[in-house]
Amino acid sequence: MGVHVLVPLIFSFSLLLQRGLCEGVTKKQELALLPPRGWNSYDSFDWVINEADFLQNAEIVSKSLLSHGYEYVVVDYLWYRRRVKNAGPDSEGLDVIDEWGRLIPDPQRWHSSRGGKGFKEVAKKVHDLGLKFGIHVMRGISVQAYNANTPILDPIKGGAFEKSGRIWRARDIGMTDRRCKWMQHGFMSINTDSAAGRAFLRSLYQQYAEWGVDFVKNDCVFGDDLDIKEIRTVSEVLKELDRPIVYSLSPGTIVTPDMAKQVHALVNMYRITGDDWDKWEDVRYHFNIARDVAAANLIGAEGLNGKSWPDMDMLPLGWLTDPGMSRGPHRKCNLNPAEKRTQITLWSMAKSPLMYGGDLRKIDEATLKLITNPTILEIDHFSQNNTEISDIISRKDIGSSNHVSSHSRSLKDENSPGKHVLTLTSCMDHEAKGWVIGTNDKELGQICWKNGLESEDQSPFCLDKREPLLTSHEESIQYQGKFHLLGMNTMELCLETSTNRKLTSSDLEISSLVPCKKNTNQIWELNHNGTLVNSYSGLCAKKERQKAIVNDAEARAWIAIGRKGKIYVALFNLCTEEAMIYAKIKDLADALGLGFSSCVGTEIWSGQDIKPTEQLLSVAVGRHDCALLVLTCN
Ligand SMILES: *[C@@H]1O[C@H](CO)[C@@H](O)[C@H](O)[C@H]1NC(C)=O
Ligand SMILES: *[C@@H]1O[C@H](CO)[C@@H](O)[C@H](O)[C@H]1NC(C)=O
């Protein structure tokens, strides 16, 4: 698999050749012509990965996954942070920087970086394995460089950047009012309107190219953190560099097709959701945005020096860690087999990049089979006209006497009173103001929602608050003013969020209340203006009536055309009952603008034959499961 247009070595050679021959008319290697695939360290190592763990995973990618098109191995965030006692994702002053304020790998964790070598040796080993090397970087400049007020390197002339008769420094470009909101002590935006700010960014990316980096995941610049000027500047720098580098944006909380349209041509992939973890609600959350970007023709649209792909995030399968806990892999994935199938089927029908997140040293046989399933990989790379078609299917619970509903939209709960949800929104959203300190007879104190919009007869919605259990002085500084929120009447369970999910409040869903841990997605802080911010996502909680869930149909379907004229139909059952899902052959044909009237084929997860069908296709699909039909139609 993996269509390598030109390998890098040949590339630089041909570039020279072409330069000579055609006087500057160069043909660059085209990037991301297919949705990129690979492995990323975040879901299994949070930030604490070291060189040995990384290279061991890379070797397994090379041995077992490369032949299936998985070619990038990516070190996720904070590779420059010293792993000392109590170091966490938002610690201040623990990063390793060079004299120009650029981050360099922590030499304790990345031994080969010593002596100013950065990631050169790691990249070389990765290249020798036949793979490509990626790193994660944050927005702008580190707080550490800002505080040290390091001079800026002039990446063109070398030496310190001088303009108007003076040397420019970190404090001339850092914007303290534009810190990354979920890493306030880590990073801030820089002023890209100043030549010094642009020089700083160029000095970073030039260094990554010198290290041999092939892929950059740029975090805290997209979605709710959008910094379009930085994205544009980095994209321009990458365009001018000789080394082809895939440019990926993260995270994708509150991304809309409109926002995607602003960036797709500047990058090669961009997240369309917040972080995805191994929870059913997280899997389910991807359906609407995937449908919307497909409908907006953003899948495989023009990108930086090639194409661009809406990215549904890594696959948190196999052997994992927990978000924000600063520890390595220690537990199995919580999705059941049906939910895993649904996840990878949706990812492939929407042609998402596939980045495996589990520790490959402990991958189980079933997971390996799933992520190397040839049909899934074929669809993900080579299908066309991918689109959601939920409006033309219908479903019926198996065992219920309901008639087949005319379509799948579920209106259940729509107007039921008292159904409220906590949702996460930007802290700048005025509707998120409404949290106050409540009083109760316990000493703990409460946080209550009272924004004046509630009706009189409703009792206020409150959560008990408790200081996180701290073990050291450093932690008490880091967590000052922050707290856990406990579900009422449960001393043991804390409100937790990954950025994707809605938290049902009046009847707090059991899945949102989990055993209390010192995990940043369980840590909250009340701002003076009455917003309640979550430390992991930097987003604020607001309480609202659950919207009519017309977009939340219980059955979903996607369709696509294969390379050899095969028709792929994926039927997803998002509800908790097994169901029959039906689609008329004519409606499928119409959805693709084709004229077929009869189909035959196979359901790939069960291996069962789909007998020749002329009118109504009907398939039984289990709870949270999906059917993936490969059909020949005429
Ligand atoms: C399917 O995709 C091809 C290639 O992108 C395009 O030319 C064609 O118009 C699409 N067909 C439909 C029905 O959208
Ligand atoms: C509330 O305060 C926080 C922290 O100071 C700020 O980031 C946010 O924008 C404010 N939100 C509103 C709606 O005023």
XYZ file of C-alpha atoms and ligand atoms in Angstrom:
662
model
C 0.000 0.000 0.000
C 1.209 3.522 0.551
C 1.862 5.191 -2.749
C 5.295 6.663 -2.327
C 5.615 9.253 -4.987
C 9.321 9.633 -4.427
C 11.378 8.651 -1.447
C 13.122 11.612 0.241
C 16.599 10.745 -1.041
C 15.540 10.596 -4.634
C 13.489 13.649 -3.974
C 16.393 15.915 -3.028
C 18.399 14.585 -5.925
C 15.631 15.164 -8.428
C 15.091 18.589 -6.979
C 18.697 19.496 -7.714
C 18.379 18.031 -11.132
C 15.227 19.918 -11.888
C 16.631 23.126 -10.496
C 19.510 22.806 -12.898
C 17.366 21.887 -15.837
C 14.351 24.077 -15.474
C 15.773 27.111 -13.702
C 13.844 27.159 -10.487
C 10.765 25.383 -11.710
C 10.730 22.675 -9.089
C 8.260 19.915 -8.661
C 7.941 19.160 -4.973
C 6.947 15.797 -3.634
C 3.211 15.957 -3.187
C 2.112 15.445 0.376
C -0.680 13.398 1.902
C -2.199 12.273 -1.383
C -3.841 9.576 0.738
C -4.995 9.969 4.368
C -1.774 9.507 6.403
C -1.392 6.459 8.665
C 0.857 5.698 11.558
C 1.372 5.510 15.301
C 1.252 8.271 17.904
C 2.470 8.030 21.502
C -0.219 10.053 23.288
C -2.948 7.502 24.021
C -0.503 5.108 25.608
C 2.181 7.352 27.113
C 0.540 10.736 27.729
C 3.779 12.821 27.661
C 6.150 10.522 29.536
C 7.554 8.470 26.642
C 11.310 7.955 26.312
C 13.607 7.030 23.455
C 13.645 3.273 24.113
C 9.846 3.013 24.388
C 9.470 5.076 21.251
C 11.938 3.124 19.141
C 10.517 -0.210 20.279
C 7.103 0.892 19.064
C 8.629 2.166 15.820
C 10.225 -1.241 15.209
C 6.847 -2.928 15.547
C 5.266 -0.430 13.174
C 8.009 -1.231 10.680
C 7.633 -4.986 11.099
C 3.857 -5.390 11.371
C 2.112 -2.260 10.140
C 4.221 -0.606 7.445
C 3.086 -3.087 4.822
C -0.462 -1.931 5.651
C 0.348 1.701 4.957
C 1.133 2.819 8.525
C 4.304 4.839 7.972
C 4.475 7.801 10.393
C 5.634 7.410 13.982
C 4.883 10.520 16.002
C 6.162 11.647 19.409
C 3.313 13.483 21.063
C 3.540 16.432 23.435
C 6.128 17.664 25.940
C 9.172 15.735 24.713
C 11.149 18.704 26.097
C 9.740 18.523 29.639
C 11.939 17.196 32.415
C 10.280 14.246 34.049
C 10.916 15.155 37.665
C 8.665 14.510 40.642
C 5.260 16.120 40.201
C 5.965 17.331 36.665
C 2.668 17.479 34.799
C 1.177 18.796 31.566
C 0.864 22.323 32.928
C 4.026 22.618 35.031
C 6.073 25.753 34.600
C 9.845 26.028 34.345
C 10.651 22.374 33.598
C 11.295 22.577 29.858
C 14.644 22.236 28.134
C 15.384 25.090 25.725
C 18.395 26.161 23.716
C 20.024 29.587 23.633
C 17.458 30.746 21.055
C 14.426 29.785 23.139
C 13.744 26.690 21.041
C 12.619 23.510 22.754
C 14.965 20.568 22.636
C 14.325 16.971 23.724
C 14.749 16.242 27.438
C 18.175 14.534 27.491
C 17.127 12.250 30.342
C 14.368 10.727 28.246
C 15.990 11.165 24.805
C 19.589 10.108 25.353
C 20.686 10.491 21.758
C 19.758 14.177 21.822
C 22.755 15.025 24.011
C 25.398 17.321 22.622
C 22.932 19.451 20.677
C 21.788 16.652 18.357
C 18.082 17.186 18.974
C 16.029 14.443 17.324
C 18.587 13.744 14.561
C 19.518 10.253 15.710
C 15.984 9.217 16.487
C 14.857 10.438 13.066
C 17.692 8.529 11.427
C 16.757 5.297 13.183
C 13.136 5.816 12.200
C 14.157 6.409 8.575
C 16.347 3.305 8.640
C 13.245 1.340 9.626
C 11.583 2.597 6.438
C 9.306 4.929 8.414
C 8.734 8.656 8.667
C 9.267 10.672 11.812
C 6.786 13.064 13.385
C 6.736 15.375 16.398
C 4.080 17.312 18.270
C 4.591 21.031 18.878
C 2.532 23.613 20.719
C 1.432 27.071 19.650
C 3.847 30.010 19.600
C 6.574 30.230 22.189
C 7.115 28.534 25.545
C 6.562 30.443 28.772
C 10.022 29.213 29.686
C 11.643 31.023 26.739
C 9.534 34.087 27.427
C 10.631 34.198 31.060
C 14.284 33.700 30.080
C 13.828 36.397 27.416
C 16.074 34.506 25.031
C 17.244 36.227 21.843
C 15.635 35.205 18.570
C 17.723 33.427 15.950
C 17.792 34.987 12.525
C 17.198 31.821 10.495
C 18.446 33.358 7.258
C 21.608 35.187 8.304
C 22.376 33.152 11.428
C 23.109 34.877 14.739
C 20.710 37.050 16.679
C 17.812 38.670 14.879
C 18.456 42.414 14.656
C 16.190 45.116 13.392
C 15.992 48.859 14.021
C 19.430 48.676 15.614
C 18.626 46.198 18.363
C 18.489 42.509 19.121
C 14.967 41.096 19.368
C 13.999 38.783 22.179
C 11.250 36.451 23.332
C 9.436 39.195 25.242
C 9.193 41.266 22.067
C 7.077 38.601 20.372
C 5.290 36.605 23.114
C 1.655 37.575 23.754
C 0.943 36.989 27.427
C -2.751 37.666 26.928
C -2.917 34.809 24.428
C -1.749 31.845 26.413
C -2.844 28.359 25.458
C -5.848 28.066 27.717
C -5.340 24.433 28.594
C -1.629 24.931 29.208
C -1.488 28.409 30.734
C 1.972 27.839 32.197
C 3.339 26.281 29.041
C 2.775 28.325 25.888
C 1.527 31.565 24.408
C 0.933 32.873 20.917
C 3.506 35.061 19.246
C 2.980 38.182 17.245
C 3.227 36.979 13.659
C 2.773 40.550 12.389
C 6.321 41.303 13.497
C 9.283 40.147 11.430
C 10.875 38.868 14.634
C 7.824 36.717 15.379
C 7.936 35.190 11.913
C 11.700 34.689 12.183
C 11.178 32.789 15.431
C 8.670 30.405 13.838
C 10.983 29.895 10.894
C 13.883 29.156 13.241
C 11.773 26.391 14.806
C 10.649 24.693 11.617
C 14.040 25.005 9.984
C 15.450 23.125 12.956
C 12.788 20.415 12.702
C 13.709 19.982 9.040
C 17.403 19.724 9.991
C 16.539 17.038 12.521
C 14.831 15.035 9.767
C 11.238 15.558 10.846
C 8.608 14.510 8.262
C 5.411 15.320 10.127
C 4.458 18.088 12.544
C 1.353 18.007 14.724
C 0.742 21.621 15.733
C -1.387 21.824 18.868
C -3.413 24.590 20.513
C -3.841 26.464 17.221
C -7.094 25.043 15.853
C -10.706 24.486 16.872
C -11.523 26.382 20.017
C -7.886 27.557 20.105
C -7.886 28.887 16.546
C -4.865 31.025 15.659
C -5.185 31.392 11.921
C -2.207 33.761 11.652
C 0.156 31.245 13.159
C -1.212 28.456 10.960
C -0.743 30.635 7.881
C 2.793 31.615 8.868
C 3.855 28.038 9.577
C 2.298 26.912 6.313
C 4.303 29.532 4.395
C 7.504 28.467 6.132
C 6.863 24.803 5.342
C 6.183 25.636 1.723
C 9.600 27.212 1.412
C 11.557 24.475 3.171
C 13.250 21.865 1.014
C 12.127 19.024 3.254
C 8.531 17.874 2.674
C 6.762 17.996 6.046
C 3.157 16.945 6.578
C 1.356 19.653 8.551
C -1.323 18.497 10.992
C -3.513 20.666 13.278
C -4.962 19.893 16.693
C -7.286 19.816 18.566
C -10.631 20.165 16.839
C -13.102 21.107 19.549
C -16.078 23.043 18.071
C -14.746 22.761 14.508
C -17.313 23.566 11.830
C -17.067 23.061 8.058
C -16.633 26.838 7.779
C -13.604 26.772 10.026
C -12.218 23.811 8.095
C -12.610 25.769 4.860
C -10.369 28.499 6.238
C -7.458 26.129 6.849
C -7.626 23.069 4.628
C -5.460 24.454 1.844
C -2.777 25.501 4.360
C -2.361 22.072 5.965
C -2.549 18.321 5.323
C -4.792 17.212 8.147
C -6.792 18.889 10.871
C -8.679 17.485 13.799
C -12.440 17.855 13.698
C -13.138 16.858 17.306
C -11.632 17.241 20.742
C -9.534 14.385 22.079
C -11.017 10.971 21.414
C -10.775 8.399 24.194
C -12.054 4.872 24.537
C -15.574 5.784 25.584
C -18.697 5.057 23.598
C -19.820 8.691 23.868
C -16.555 9.760 22.244
C -17.020 7.363 19.325
C -20.607 8.474 18.873
C -19.646 12.129 18.978
C -17.793 11.842 15.649
C -20.804 10.991 13.508
C -22.243 14.485 13.063
C -19.043 16.334 12.294
C -17.869 13.559 9.955
C -21.168 13.858 8.059
C -20.818 17.642 7.864
C -17.248 17.736 6.534
C -18.100 15.043 3.985
C -21.112 17.054 2.804
C -18.876 20.121 2.481
C -16.520 18.204 0.141
C -13.608 18.595 2.528
C -12.412 14.985 2.386
C -9.259 14.976 0.259
C -9.602 18.658 -0.599
C -6.595 20.737 -1.659
C -3.908 20.875 1.040
C -0.383 22.150 1.639
C 1.721 20.898 -1.305
C -0.874 18.175 -1.814
C -4.128 17.196 -0.144
C -5.828 17.630 3.209
C -7.899 15.323 5.429
C -10.366 15.922 8.257
C -8.842 13.968 11.154
C -11.002 12.112 13.675
C -8.053 11.579 16.074
C -5.993 8.579 17.068
C -7.469 5.128 17.643
C -7.336 4.555 21.417
C -7.335 0.765 21.195
C -5.236 -1.931 22.833
C -2.956 -1.000 25.738
C -3.499 2.561 26.987
C -2.999 5.268 29.593
C -5.447 7.894 30.876
C -5.517 11.550 29.818
C -3.630 14.089 31.909
C -2.175 11.568 34.358
C 1.529 11.775 33.435
C 1.942 8.021 33.385
C 2.569 5.330 30.812
C 0.355 2.494 29.551
C -1.323 0.459 32.261
C -4.793 -0.637 31.158
C -6.868 -2.160 28.384
C -9.159 -0.238 26.062
C -12.672 0.138 27.466
C -14.563 -0.176 24.176
C -16.239 -3.507 23.521
C -15.617 -5.350 20.218
C -18.760 -3.876 18.594
C -17.743 -0.337 19.541
C -14.244 -0.885 18.173
C -15.665 -2.075 14.852
C -17.946 0.947 14.745
C -15.040 3.268 15.394
C -12.737 1.957 12.697
C -15.584 1.554 10.200
C -16.651 5.179 10.603
C -13.018 6.360 10.448
C -12.502 4.514 7.170
C -15.837 5.495 5.567
C -14.931 9.122 6.340
C -11.357 8.574 5.071
C -9.810 9.811 8.297
C -6.072 9.483 8.862
C -5.541 6.304 10.922
C -3.104 6.801 13.766
C -2.937 3.900 16.168
C -2.615 5.044 19.803
C -2.019 1.916 21.910
C 1.381 0.607 23.029
C 2.247 -1.817 20.217
C 4.412 -3.964 22.473
C 1.200 -5.210 24.050
C -1.229 -5.152 21.149
C -3.678 -8.075 21.206
C -4.368 -10.256 18.200
C -7.948 -9.017 17.688
C -6.884 -5.365 17.673
C -4.053 -6.044 15.249
C -6.504 -7.793 12.926
C -8.916 -4.901 13.204
C -6.423 -2.168 12.321
C -5.013 -4.187 9.434
C -8.364 -5.289 8.037
C -7.837 -5.112 4.260
C -11.357 -3.878 3.463
C -11.154 -1.107 6.067
C -7.763 -0.013 4.735
C -8.912 -0.180 1.116
C -11.955 1.981 1.883
C -9.945 4.450 3.951
C -7.407 5.043 1.179
C -9.217 4.452 -2.075
C -12.986 4.883 -1.822
C -14.726 7.891 -3.344
C -17.957 9.853 -2.992
C -18.034 9.068 0.715
C -21.184 10.432 2.257
C -23.629 9.883 5.072
C -27.060 8.685 3.934
C -28.922 8.244 7.199
C -32.050 9.884 5.822
C -32.731 6.959 3.508
C -32.541 4.137 6.025
C -34.983 2.948 8.641
C -34.637 0.806 11.716
C -36.713 -1.360 13.965
C -35.772 -2.771 17.338
C -35.584 -6.506 17.221
C -38.091 -8.008 19.599
C -40.273 -4.936 19.733
C -43.606 -4.795 17.941
C -42.978 -1.336 16.530
C -43.575 -0.851 12.876
C -40.649 0.164 10.806
C -40.380 3.896 11.226
C -40.344 5.859 8.026
C -36.894 7.148 8.760
C -34.371 6.849 11.496
C -34.519 10.231 13.160
C -35.198 9.744 16.801
C -37.379 12.301 18.486
C -37.400 10.489 21.769
C -36.774 12.792 24.722
C -37.181 15.843 22.565
C -39.580 17.661 24.776
C -39.282 15.732 27.934
C -38.970 18.264 30.748
C -36.078 18.355 33.149
C -33.629 16.756 30.738
C -30.613 18.992 30.983
C -27.084 18.495 29.918
C -23.826 20.077 30.852
C -21.980 20.917 27.711
C -18.516 22.266 27.221
C -18.162 25.523 25.404
C -15.680 28.332 24.953
C -15.120 30.270 28.199
C -15.849 33.418 26.208
C -19.425 32.218 25.724
C -21.609 34.491 27.876
C -24.073 31.702 28.384
C -21.415 29.844 30.338
C -21.592 32.441 33.132
C -23.879 31.218 35.840
C -21.863 29.197 38.325
C -21.807 30.359 41.929
C -20.555 29.031 45.206
C -23.506 27.377 46.868
C -24.033 26.720 50.525
C -25.128 23.553 52.134
C -24.992 22.104 55.563
C -21.877 20.183 54.754
C -18.504 21.823 55.079
C -17.438 20.950 51.587
C -19.263 23.685 49.772
C -20.975 23.379 46.436
C -20.878 24.851 42.982
C -24.351 25.646 41.694
C -25.783 26.698 38.363
C -28.051 29.768 38.615
C -28.135 31.842 35.513
C -31.619 33.236 35.999
C -33.040 31.244 33.105
C -34.199 28.402 35.274
C -37.845 28.304 36.222
C -38.841 28.994 39.832
C -39.982 25.516 40.675
C -36.720 23.921 39.710
C -34.313 23.321 42.515
C -30.866 24.664 41.668
C -28.451 22.222 40.152
C -25.452 21.782 42.435
C -22.359 19.651 42.630
C -20.324 19.139 45.767
C -16.782 20.404 45.494
C -13.710 19.036 47.123
C -10.046 19.937 46.927
C -8.073 17.434 44.909
C -6.080 15.125 47.129
C -2.625 16.585 47.059
C 0.616 15.004 47.971
C 3.129 17.822 47.864
C 3.741 21.520 48.209
C 4.310 21.895 44.442
C 0.957 20.372 43.781
C -0.824 22.614 46.232
C 0.545 25.577 44.287
C -0.393 24.073 40.933
C -3.909 23.209 42.050
C -4.577 26.328 44.117
C -8.219 27.316 43.825
C -9.018 24.194 41.817
C -11.286 21.358 42.821
C -12.970 18.123 42.005
C -16.730 18.077 41.491
C -18.587 15.178 42.994
C -21.924 13.868 41.904
C -24.516 14.608 44.551
C -24.891 11.816 47.025
C -21.743 10.127 45.843
C -18.620 10.770 47.799
C -16.657 8.489 45.582
C -17.358 9.653 42.064
C -16.053 12.736 40.303
C -17.281 14.591 37.262
C -14.929 13.903 34.382
C -14.824 15.092 30.834
C -12.989 14.445 27.683
C -13.475 17.398 25.380
C -15.957 15.531 23.245
C -18.717 14.757 25.501
C -21.888 16.111 26.842
C -22.404 15.481 30.481
C -26.006 14.763 31.230
C -26.676 16.568 34.445
C -30.088 16.255 36.078
C -29.549 12.564 35.926
C -25.770 12.680 35.677
C -24.890 9.843 33.444
C -22.979 7.252 35.269
C -20.329 7.349 32.574
C -19.516 10.987 33.398
C -19.025 10.190 37.061
C -15.972 8.086 37.559
C -13.710 7.264 40.475
C -11.873 10.418 41.557
C -8.321 10.738 40.330
C -5.819 13.556 40.190
C -6.399 13.692 36.490
C -6.651 17.113 34.841
C -9.910 16.279 33.092
C -11.462 15.966 36.541
C -10.089 19.284 37.797
C -12.235 22.417 37.646
C -11.809 26.068 38.574
C -14.393 28.798 39.115
C -13.504 32.057 37.334
C -14.442 35.387 38.924
C -17.002 35.985 36.149
C -18.952 32.846 36.984
C -17.554 30.510 34.344
C -16.435 27.047 35.394
C -13.325 25.946 33.514
C -12.050 22.413 33.058
C -8.277 22.148 33.436
C -7.746 19.520 30.751
C -9.618 21.144 27.883
C -9.641 24.801 28.949
C -13.335 24.756 28.073
C -16.152 25.928 30.310
C -19.258 24.054 31.427
C -22.708 25.387 30.723
C -26.038 23.879 31.560
C -28.726 23.805 28.927
C -31.898 22.041 27.986
C -31.054 19.127 25.820
C -31.647 20.250 22.272
C -34.086 18.422 20.099
C -31.956 15.547 18.992
C -32.908 15.558 15.334
C -29.229 15.271 14.527
C -28.801 12.346 16.778
C -30.478 9.538 14.899
C -30.092 6.137 16.408
C -29.098 4.525 13.157
C -26.589 5.957 10.725
C -25.419 4.896 7.319
C -22.548 5.807 5.023
C -21.971 4.908 1.422
C -18.942 5.078 -0.903
C -17.730 3.768 -4.242
C -14.666 1.555 -4.444
C -11.818 1.511 -6.929
C -13.234 -1.390 -8.873
C -16.821 -0.235 -8.810
C -17.676 -1.959 -5.524
C -20.321 -0.241 -3.432
C -19.541 0.067 0.283
C -22.462 0.524 2.661
C -21.874 0.891 6.415
C -24.895 0.621 8.708
C -24.401 1.777 12.295
C -26.727 1.045 15.190
C -26.032 3.678 17.845
C -28.769 2.647 20.221
C -28.718 0.113 22.988
C -31.052 -2.469 21.384
C -30.234 -4.804 18.560
C -32.083 -3.566 15.461
C -32.949 -4.363 11.888
C -31.725 -1.656 9.537
C -33.309 -1.307 6.113
C -32.335 0.528 2.953
C -34.022 0.517 -0.439
C -31.657 -0.428 -3.259
C -33.078 2.381 -5.365
C -32.331 4.947 -2.661
C -28.711 3.725 -2.465
C -28.350 4.037 -6.234
C -29.862 7.533 -6.193
C -27.494 8.607 -3.413
C -24.550 7.801 -5.688
C -26.146 9.079 -8.875
C -25.989 5.553 -10.316
C -28.663 3.446 -11.965
C -28.333 0.008 -10.349
C -31.338 -1.938 -9.088
C -29.918 -5.150 -7.645
C -26.966 -5.905 -5.324
C -25.136 -8.936 -4.018
C -22.124 -9.184 -1.715
C -20.712 -9.791 1.755
C -20.927 -8.329 5.247
C -17.312 -8.206 6.208
C -17.375 -8.402 10.034
C -19.443 -11.604 10.051
C -18.311 -12.874 6.663
C -21.956 -13.551 5.808
C -23.211 -13.412 2.253
C -25.723 -10.810 1.244
C -27.970 -12.743 -1.142
C -29.009 -11.075 -4.385
C -31.372 -8.297 -3.353
C -33.625 -6.242 -5.567
C -35.701 -3.996 -3.419
C -35.092 -3.780 0.275
C -31.767 -4.525 1.915
C -32.245 -5.555 5.546
C -29.501 -6.306 8.055
C -29.607 -7.092 11.777
C -27.113 -4.933 13.673
C -26.243 -5.328 17.357
C -26.091 -2.516 19.907
C -23.327 0.014 19.191
C -22.292 -2.243 16.326
C -22.182 -1.821 12.575
C -22.499 -3.844 9.411
C -20.081 -3.193 6.566
C -21.394 -4.392 3.228
C -19.215 -4.807 0.182
C -21.627 -4.996 -2.727
C -21.619 -5.543 -6.431
C -24.617 -3.780 -7.877
C -26.091 -3.568 -11.342
C -17.782 10.833 -7.290
O -16.417 11.218 -7.206
C -15.822 11.509 -8.445
C -14.349 11.712 -8.206
O -14.119 12.536 -7.124
C -16.529 12.701 -9.072
O -15.962 12.997 -10.329
C -18.006 12.393 -9.216
O -18.700 13.523 -9.666
C -18.614 11.946 -7.895
N -19.965 11.497 -8.089
C -21.002 11.912 -7.336
C -22.351 11.319 -7.644
O -20.877 12.739 -6.468
C -14.467 34.793 32.175
O -13.169 34.816 32.747
C -12.189 34.010 32.099
C -10.913 34.031 32.943
O -10.542 35.322 33.257
C -11.988 34.509 30.672
O -11.025 33.724 30.004
C -13.305 34.432 29.943
O -13.178 34.943 28.630
C -14.417 35.184 30.689
N -15.669 34.890 30.017
C -16.659 35.747 29.865
C -17.871 35.277 29.150
O -16.613 36.901 30.289
